PDB file of C-alpha atoms in Angstrom:
ATOM      1  CA  SER Z 220      68.101 245.954 195.490  1.00  0.00           C
ATOM      2  CA  TYR Z 221      68.509 244.839 198.777  1.00  0.00           C
ATOM      3  CA  VAL Z 222      71.078 241.723 199.287  1.00  0.00           C
ATOM      4  CA  LEU Z 223      70.745 239.172 201.826  1.00  0.00           C
ATOM      5  CA  THR Z 224      73.966 237.558 202.178  1.00  0.00           C
ATOM      6  CA  GLN Z 225      74.511 233.383 203.823  1.00  0.00           C
ATOM      7  CA  PRO Z 226      77.251 231.322 204.271  1.00  0.00           C
ATOM      8  CA  PRO Z 227      76.996 228.423 201.363  1.00  0.00           C
ATOM      9  CA  SER Z 228      77.508 225.535 203.803  1.00  0.00           C
ATOM     10  CA  MET Z 229      78.269 223.604 206.786  1.00  0.00           C
ATOM     11  CA  SER Z 230      78.474 221.152 208.655  1.00  0.00           C
ATOM     12  CA  VAL Z 231      77.589 219.802 212.409  1.00  0.00           C
ATOM     13  CA  ALA Z 232      77.673 217.135 214.803  1.00  0.00           C
ATOM     14  CA  PRO Z 233      74.683 215.738 215.881  1.00  0.00           C
ATOM     15  CA  GLY Z 234      74.314 217.380 219.178  1.00  0.00           C
ATOM     16  CA  GLN Z 235      76.196 220.496 218.808  1.00  0.00           C
ATOM     17  CA  THR Z 236      74.605 224.295 217.760  1.00  0.00           C
ATOM     18  CA  ALA Z 237      74.305 225.332 214.395  1.00  0.00           C
ATOM     19  CA  ARG Z 238      74.492 228.854 213.633  1.00  0.00           C
ATOM     20  CA  ILE Z 239      73.348 230.391 210.736  1.00  0.00           C
ATOM     21  CA  THR Z 240      73.960 234.035 209.605  1.00  0.00           C
ATOM     22  CA  CYS Z 241      71.992 236.357 207.236  1.00  0.00           C
ATOM     23  CA  GLY Z 242      73.814 239.481 206.494  1.00  0.00           C
ATOM     24  CA  GLY Z 243      71.913 242.685 205.559  1.00  0.00           C
ATOM     25  CA  ASN Z 244      73.054 246.698 205.556  1.00  0.00           C
ATOM     26  CA  ASN Z 245      71.102 247.425 208.876  1.00  0.00           C
ATOM     27  CA  ILE Z 246      69.372 244.178 208.955  1.00  0.00           C
ATOM     28  CA  GLY Z 247      68.225 244.821 212.488  1.00  0.00           C
ATOM     29  CA  PHE Z 248      65.721 247.448 211.252  1.00  0.00           C
ATOM     30  CA  TYR Z 249      63.719 244.895 209.309  1.00  0.00           C
ATOM     31  CA  SER Z 250      61.782 241.426 210.173  1.00  0.00           C
ATOM     32  CA  VAL Z 251      63.466 238.413 209.367  1.00  0.00           C
ATOM     33  CA  HIS Z 252      62.213 235.348 209.162  1.00  0.00           C
ATOM     34  CA  TRP Z 253      63.668 231.953 208.207  1.00  0.00           C
ATOM     35  CA  TYR Z 254      63.171 228.744 206.628  1.00  0.00           C
ATOM     36  CA  GLN Z 255      63.865 225.255 206.317  1.00  0.00           C
ATOM     37  CA  GLN Z 256      63.590 223.700 202.512  1.00  0.00           C
ATOM     38  CA  LYS Z 257      64.423 219.782 202.621  1.00  0.00           C
ATOM     39  CA  PRO Z 258      65.200 217.829 199.719  1.00  0.00           C
ATOM     40  CA  GLY Z 259      62.055 217.358 197.003  1.00  0.00           C
ATOM     41  CA  GLN Z 260      60.109 219.237 199.386  1.00  0.00           C
ATOM     42  CA  ALA Z 261      59.220 223.277 199.933  1.00  0.00           C
ATOM     43  CA  PRO Z 262      60.082 225.931 202.264  1.00  0.00           C
ATOM     44  CA  VAL Z 263      58.825 225.407 205.467  1.00  0.00           C
ATOM     45  CA  VAL Z 264      58.883 228.523 208.040  1.00  0.00           C
ATOM     46  CA  VAL Z 265      61.102 227.981 210.909  1.00  0.00           C
ATOM     47  CA  VAL Z 266      61.667 231.289 212.935  1.00  0.00           C
ATOM     48  CA  HIS Z 267      59.258 234.178 211.809  1.00  0.00           C
ATOM     49  CA  ASP Z 268      59.545 237.962 212.447  1.00  0.00           C
ATOM     50  CA  ASP Z 269      63.093 237.595 214.042  1.00  0.00           C
ATOM     51  CA  SER Z 270      62.430 235.251 217.179  1.00  0.00           C
ATOM     52  CA  ASP Z 271      58.740 233.463 217.098  1.00  0.00           C
ATOM     53  CA  ARG Z 272      58.290 230.082 215.962  1.00  0.00           C
ATOM     54  CA  PRO Z 273      55.033 228.553 214.357  1.00  0.00           C
ATOM     55  CA  SER Z 274      53.561 225.721 216.427  1.00  0.00           C
ATOM     56  CA  GLY Z 275      55.069 222.760 215.881  1.00  0.00           C
ATOM     57  CA  ILE Z 276      58.913 224.270 215.241  1.00  0.00           C
ATOM     58  CA  PRO Z 277      60.950 222.839 218.380  1.00  0.00           C
ATOM     59  CA  GLU Z 278      62.411 225.246 220.870  1.00  0.00           C
ATOM     60  CA  ARG Z 279      65.744 224.133 219.493  1.00  0.00           C
ATOM     61  CA  PHE Z 280      65.597 226.621 216.702  1.00  0.00           C
ATOM     62  CA  PHE Z 281      65.834 230.302 217.816  1.00  0.00           C
ATOM     63  CA  GLY Z 282      66.329 233.455 215.449  1.00  0.00           C
ATOM     64  CA  SER Z 283      68.105 236.604 216.818  1.00  0.00           C
ATOM     65  CA  ASN Z 284      68.242 240.042 214.744  1.00  0.00           C
ATOM     66  CA  SER Z 285      70.858 243.375 215.198  1.00  0.00           C
ATOM     67  CA  GLY Z 286      72.744 245.319 213.551  1.00  0.00           C
ATOM     68  CA  ASN Z 287      73.803 243.916 210.050  1.00  0.00           C
ATOM     69  CA  THR Z 288      73.423 240.607 211.181  1.00  0.00           C
ATOM     70  CA  ALA Z 289      70.761 238.135 211.496  1.00  0.00           C
ATOM     71  CA  THR Z 290      70.978 235.013 213.202  1.00  0.00           C
ATOM     72  CA  LEU Z 291      69.456 231.086 213.323  1.00  0.00           C
ATOM     73  CA  THR Z 292      70.352 229.267 215.811  1.00  0.00           C
ATOM     74  CA  ILE Z 293      70.009 225.441 216.162  1.00  0.00           C
ATOM     75  CA  SER Z 294      70.572 223.344 219.529  1.00  0.00           C
ATOM     76  CA  ARG Z 295      71.228 220.130 219.899  1.00  0.00           C
ATOM     77  CA  VAL Z 296      71.398 219.104 216.334  1.00  0.00           C
ATOM     78  CA  GLU Z 297      70.028 215.896 214.885  1.00  0.00           C
ATOM     79  CA  ALA Z 298      70.001 214.146 212.026  1.00  0.00           C
ATOM     80  CA  GLY Z 299      66.164 215.226 210.596  1.00  0.00           C
ATOM     81  CA  ASP Z 300      67.686 218.742 210.689  1.00  0.00           C
ATOM     82  CA  GLU Z 301      69.693 218.618 207.875  1.00  0.00           C
ATOM     83  CA  ALA Z 302      68.788 220.791 205.060  1.00  0.00           C
ATOM     84  CA  ASP Z 303      68.692 224.179 203.089  1.00  0.00           C
ATOM     85  CA  TYR Z 304      68.295 226.914 205.373  1.00  0.00           C
ATOM     86  CA  TYR Z 305      67.168 230.749 204.248  1.00  0.00           C
ATOM     87  CA  CYS Z 306      66.582 233.718 205.678  1.00  0.00           C
ATOM     88  CA  GLN Z 307      63.819 236.138 204.452  1.00  0.00           C
ATOM     89  CA  LEU Z 308      62.918 240.211 204.474  1.00  0.00           C
ATOM     90  CA  TRP Z 309      59.966 242.255 203.541  1.00  0.00           C
ATOM     91  CA  ASN Z 310      61.036 245.354 201.875  1.00  0.00           C
ATOM     92  CA  SER Z 311      57.471 247.483 201.764  1.00  0.00           C
ATOM     93  CA  THR Z 312      59.789 250.626 200.727  1.00  0.00           C
ATOM     94  CA  SER Z 313      60.730 248.975 197.563  1.00  0.00           C
ATOM     95  CA  ASP Z 314      58.804 247.956 194.045  1.00  0.00           C
ATOM     96  CA  HIS Z 315      60.663 244.324 194.472  1.00  0.00           C
ATOM     97  CA  PRO Z 316      60.153 243.690 198.278  1.00  0.00           C
ATOM     98  CA  GLY Z 317      60.448 239.976 198.667  1.00  0.00           C
ATOM     99  CA  VAL Z 318      63.994 239.774 199.527  1.00  0.00           C
ATOM    100  CA  PHE Z 319      65.938 235.877 200.169  1.00  0.00           C
ATOM    101  CA  GLY Z 320      68.914 235.010 201.176  1.00  0.00           C
ATOM    102  CA  THR Z 321      71.612 232.920 199.250  1.00  0.00           C
ATOM    103  CA  GLY Z 322      70.928 230.062 201.721  1.00  0.00           C
ATOM    104  CA  THR Z 323      72.756 227.555 203.959  1.00  0.00           C
ATOM    105  CA  LYS Z 324      73.382 224.154 203.197  1.00  0.00           C
ATOM    106  CA  VAL Z 325      73.385 222.523 207.133  1.00  0.00           C
ATOM    107  CA  THR Z 326      74.918 218.539 206.908  1.00  0.00           C
ATOM    108  CA  VAL Z 327      74.400 216.864 209.986  1.00  0.00           C
ATOM    109  CA  LEU Z 328      77.950 214.556 210.028  1.00  0.00           C
TER     110      LEU Z 328
ATOM    111  CA  ASP S  57      45.102 223.170 206.913  1.00  0.00           C
ATOM    112  CA  VAL S  58      45.733 226.097 203.986  1.00  0.00           C
ATOM    113  CA  HIS S  59      45.881 223.948 200.587  1.00  0.00           C
ATOM    114  CA  LEU S  60      47.915 225.761 197.831  1.00  0.00           C
ATOM    115  CA  VAL S  61      48.184 224.068 194.365  1.00  0.00           C
ATOM    116  CA  GLU S  62      50.353 224.622 191.196  1.00  0.00           C
ATOM    117  CA  SER S  63      49.386 223.353 187.806  1.00  0.00           C
ATOM    118  CA  GLY S  64      50.657 224.403 184.347  1.00  0.00           C
ATOM    119  CA  GLY S  65      53.928 223.786 183.910  1.00  0.00           C
ATOM    120  CA  GLY S  66      55.859 222.047 181.523  1.00  0.00           C
ATOM    121  CA  LEU S  67      58.441 221.573 179.085  1.00  0.00           C
ATOM    122  CA  VAL S  68      58.178 225.017 176.394  1.00  0.00           C
ATOM    123  CA  LYS S  69      60.812 226.334 173.960  1.00  0.00           C
ATOM    124  CA  PRO S  70      62.545 229.858 174.163  1.00  0.00           C
ATOM    125  CA  GLY S  71      60.347 232.256 173.572  1.00  0.00           C
ATOM    126  CA  GLY S  72      57.486 230.716 174.718  1.00  0.00           C
ATOM    127  CA  ALA S  73      54.317 231.437 176.787  1.00  0.00           C
ATOM    128  CA  LEU S  74      53.020 229.396 179.582  1.00  0.00           C
ATOM    129  CA  ARG S  75      50.314 229.852 182.229  1.00  0.00           C
ATOM    130  CA  LEU S  76      50.758 228.601 185.679  1.00  0.00           C
ATOM    131  CA  SER S  77      47.757 228.426 187.927  1.00  0.00           C
ATOM    132  CA  CYS S  78      47.412 228.219 191.836  1.00  0.00           C
ATOM    133  CA  ALA S  79      44.051 226.861 193.233  1.00  0.00           C
ATOM    134  CA  ALA S  80      43.607 227.819 196.842  1.00  0.00           C
ATOM    135  CA  SER S  81      41.651 226.017 199.527  1.00  0.00           C
ATOM    136  CA  GLU S  82      41.009 226.033 203.200  1.00  0.00           C
ATOM    137  CA  PHE S  83      41.516 229.446 203.856  1.00  0.00           C
ATOM    138  CA  MET S  84      39.295 232.700 203.499  1.00  0.00           C
ATOM    139  CA  PHE S  85      41.486 233.231 199.687  1.00  0.00           C
ATOM    140  CA  SER S  86      39.851 236.566 198.817  1.00  0.00           C
ATOM    141  CA  THR S  87      41.858 238.034 201.965  1.00  0.00           C
ATOM    142  CA  TYR S  88      44.996 237.198 201.772  1.00  0.00           C
ATOM    143  CA  THR S  89      48.249 238.928 199.512  1.00  0.00           C
ATOM    144  CA  ILE S  90      49.982 235.538 196.982  1.00  0.00           C
ATOM    145  CA  ASN S  91      53.158 235.460 195.963  1.00  0.00           C
ATOM    146  CA  TRP S  92      55.145 233.678 192.998  1.00  0.00           C
ATOM    147  CA  VAL S  93      58.209 232.441 193.914  1.00  0.00           C
ATOM    148  CA  ARG S  94      60.915 230.272 191.952  1.00  0.00           C
ATOM    149  CA  GLN S  95      63.910 227.867 192.517  1.00  0.00           C
ATOM    150  CA  ALA S  96      66.124 227.098 189.543  1.00  0.00           C
ATOM    151  CA  PRO S  97      67.823 223.677 189.710  1.00  0.00           C
ATOM    152  CA  GLY S  98      70.043 223.739 192.098  1.00  0.00           C
ATOM    153  CA  LYS S  99      69.773 226.977 193.203  1.00  0.00           C
ATOM    154  CA  GLY S 100      67.976 229.428 196.053  1.00  0.00           C
ATOM    155  CA  LEU S 101      64.527 231.035 196.309  1.00  0.00           C
ATOM    156  CA  GLU S 102      63.705 233.824 193.937  1.00  0.00           C
ATOM    157  CA  TRP S 103      60.665 235.885 194.345  1.00  0.00           C
ATOM    158  CA  VAL S 104      58.809 236.477 191.111  1.00  0.00           C
ATOM    159  CA  SER S 105      55.301 238.385 191.987  1.00  0.00           C
ATOM    160  CA  TYR S 106      52.979 239.499 194.212  1.00  0.00           C
ATOM    161  CA  ILE S 107      49.520 240.586 193.995  1.00  0.00           C
ATOM    162  CA  SER S 108      47.013 241.853 196.982  1.00  0.00           C
ATOM    163  CA  SER S 109      44.060 240.450 197.863  1.00  0.00           C
ATOM    164  CA  GLY S 110      42.222 242.696 196.104  1.00  0.00           C
ATOM    165  CA  SER S 111      44.657 243.054 192.824  1.00  0.00           C
ATOM    166  CA  ASN S 112      45.306 246.761 193.621  1.00  0.00           C
ATOM    167  CA  TYR S 113      48.590 246.327 194.012  1.00  0.00           C
ATOM    168  CA  ILE S 114      51.285 244.218 191.652  1.00  0.00           C
ATOM    169  CA  TYR S 115      55.048 243.800 191.850  1.00  0.00           C
ATOM    170  CA  TYR S 116      57.131 241.736 190.011  1.00  0.00           C
ATOM    171  CA  ALA S 117      61.206 240.715 190.125  1.00  0.00           C
ATOM    172  CA  ASP S 118      63.143 242.888 187.507  1.00  0.00           C
ATOM    173  CA  SER S 119      64.143 239.260 186.172  1.00  0.00           C
ATOM    174  CA  VAL S 120      60.789 238.744 184.657  1.00  0.00           C
ATOM    175  CA  LYS S 121      59.346 242.715 184.762  1.00  0.00           C
ATOM    176  CA  GLY S 122      57.298 242.945 181.425  1.00  0.00           C
ATOM    177  CA  ARG S 123      57.212 239.354 180.797  1.00  0.00           C
ATOM    178  CA  PHE S 124      54.970 237.722 183.589  1.00  0.00           C
ATOM    179  CA  SER S 125      52.062 238.994 184.361  1.00  0.00           C
ATOM    180  CA  ILE S 126      49.779 238.007 187.488  1.00  0.00           C
ATOM    181  CA  SER S 127      46.450 238.076 188.326  1.00  0.00           C
ATOM    182  CA  ARG S 128      43.953 236.540 190.396  1.00  0.00           C
ATOM    183  CA  ASP S 129      40.052 235.260 190.541  1.00  0.00           C
ATOM    184  CA  ASN S 130      38.565 235.600 194.129  1.00  0.00           C
ATOM    185  CA  ALA S 131      35.002 234.010 193.294  1.00  0.00           C
ATOM    186  CA  ASN S 132      37.374 231.049 191.932  1.00  0.00           C
ATOM    187  CA  ASN S 133      40.333 231.126 194.616  1.00  0.00           C
ATOM    188  CA  SER S 134      42.709 230.687 192.199  1.00  0.00           C
ATOM    189  CA  VAL S 135      46.095 232.945 191.054  1.00  0.00           C
ATOM    190  CA  PHE S 136      47.706 232.919 187.368  1.00  0.00           C
ATOM    191  CA  LEU S 137      50.870 234.094 186.463  1.00  0.00           C
ATOM    192  CA  HIS S 138      51.742 234.329 182.859  1.00  0.00           C
ATOM    193  CA  MET S 139      54.783 233.814 181.358  1.00  0.00           C
ATOM    194  CA  SER S 140      55.626 235.050 177.950  1.00  0.00           C
ATOM    195  CA  SER S 141      59.264 235.536 176.269  1.00  0.00           C
ATOM    196  CA  LEU S 142      60.218 232.857 178.411  1.00  0.00           C
ATOM    197  CA  ARG S 143      64.390 232.434 178.554  1.00  0.00           C
ATOM    198  CA  ALA S 144      66.344 229.057 179.395  1.00  0.00           C
ATOM    199  CA  GLU S 145      67.086 230.512 182.892  1.00  0.00           C
ATOM    200  CA  ASP S 146      62.948 230.940 183.814  1.00  0.00           C
ATOM    201  CA  THR S 147      63.619 227.361 183.929  1.00  0.00           C
ATOM    202  CA  ALA S 148      63.083 226.628 187.607  1.00  0.00           C
ATOM    203  CA  VAL S 149      60.187 224.882 189.794  1.00  0.00           C
ATOM    204  CA  TYR S 150      57.371 227.665 190.556  1.00  0.00           C
ATOM    205  CA  TYR S 151      55.748 228.203 194.052  1.00  0.00           C
ATOM    206  CA  CYS S 152      52.224 229.654 194.743  1.00  0.00           C
ATOM    207  CA  VAL S 153      52.789 230.942 198.179  1.00  0.00           C
ATOM    208  CA  ARG S 154      50.647 232.883 201.023  1.00  0.00           C
ATOM    209  CA  LEU S 155      52.308 235.742 202.162  1.00  0.00           C
ATOM    210  CA  VAL S 156      50.674 236.980 205.921  1.00  0.00           C
ATOM    211  CA  GLY S 157      52.195 238.911 208.535  1.00  0.00           C
ATOM    212  CA  THR S 158      52.013 243.424 209.646  1.00  0.00           C
ATOM    213  CA  THR S 159      53.537 245.598 207.222  1.00  0.00           C
ATOM    214  CA  HIS S 160      57.258 245.537 207.000  1.00  0.00           C
ATOM    215  CA  LYS S 161      57.164 242.373 208.433  1.00  0.00           C
ATOM    216  CA  TYR S 162      55.111 239.957 206.056  1.00  0.00           C
ATOM    217  CA  TYR S 163      56.628 236.238 205.519  1.00  0.00           C
ATOM    218  CA  PHE S 164      55.482 233.054 203.620  1.00  0.00           C
ATOM    219  CA  ASP S 165      53.572 230.931 206.128  1.00  0.00           C
ATOM    220  CA  SER S 166      51.828 228.237 203.412  1.00  0.00           C
ATOM    221  CA  TRP S 167      53.588 227.003 200.204  1.00  0.00           C
ATOM    222  CA  GLY S 168      52.379 225.053 197.509  1.00  0.00           C
ATOM    223  CA  GLN S 169      54.162 221.973 196.010  1.00  0.00           C
ATOM    224  CA  GLY S 170      55.633 223.750 192.947  1.00  0.00           C
ATOM    225  CA  THR S 171      55.308 223.151 189.538  1.00  0.00           C
ATOM    226  CA  LEU S 172      58.369 222.573 187.307  1.00  0.00           C
ATOM    227  CA  VAL S 173      58.818 225.328 184.275  1.00  0.00           C
ATOM    228  CA  THR S 174      61.552 223.646 181.952  1.00  0.00           C
ATOM    229  CA  VAL S 175      62.419 226.163 179.082  1.00  0.00           C
ATOM    230  CA  SER S 176      64.652 224.371 176.535  1.00  0.00           C
ATOM    231  CA  SER S 177      64.869 223.908 172.542  1.00  0.00           C
TER     232      SER S 177
END
């Protein structure tokens, strides 16, 4: 089955930029989506279809996808961005189409 | 706003069974695909199962195939996850999630609050 690999954790200072990677074989051929999950809450989609933002998501959240790596970039990081982030894609050719990344915990220093 | 409310979680012994329910409202339920996604304590998200709008297509993760069964009742805006032969590793918060998007680009736009299933003797 398809595997998506993320760094387990990262730390970033307020006002700086966080770049969260999601690695997968030829992931650039898929549409990648990103979720933010804060403690005790359900995940919320922050980027879908590689780089689209749902209404209400700040422009500070930017997604890109090419080759074997998709990236979620959070610019001007704020304390409220501290959360777990997951990438996800839908592998329509598989009997197990739903695929999540391993997750990255972002800590704001 | 889309509303998804899970229920039916609880403590069950290994080898036991449980049925989770998901009640949907505020959208045209019968036209949407619904999934179950789970999250073990302190762990990441794991996709569990998928049921298409008309129940024509159903998929399961390998970890639950043969033990879990998904179904839906469009007349009552509900989805169910029948879980049997439960194992300790099935312990998790189970989320009912709506799937949206186009072919090859599906994603989960709305999530319930989750229901906790604990498998322990």
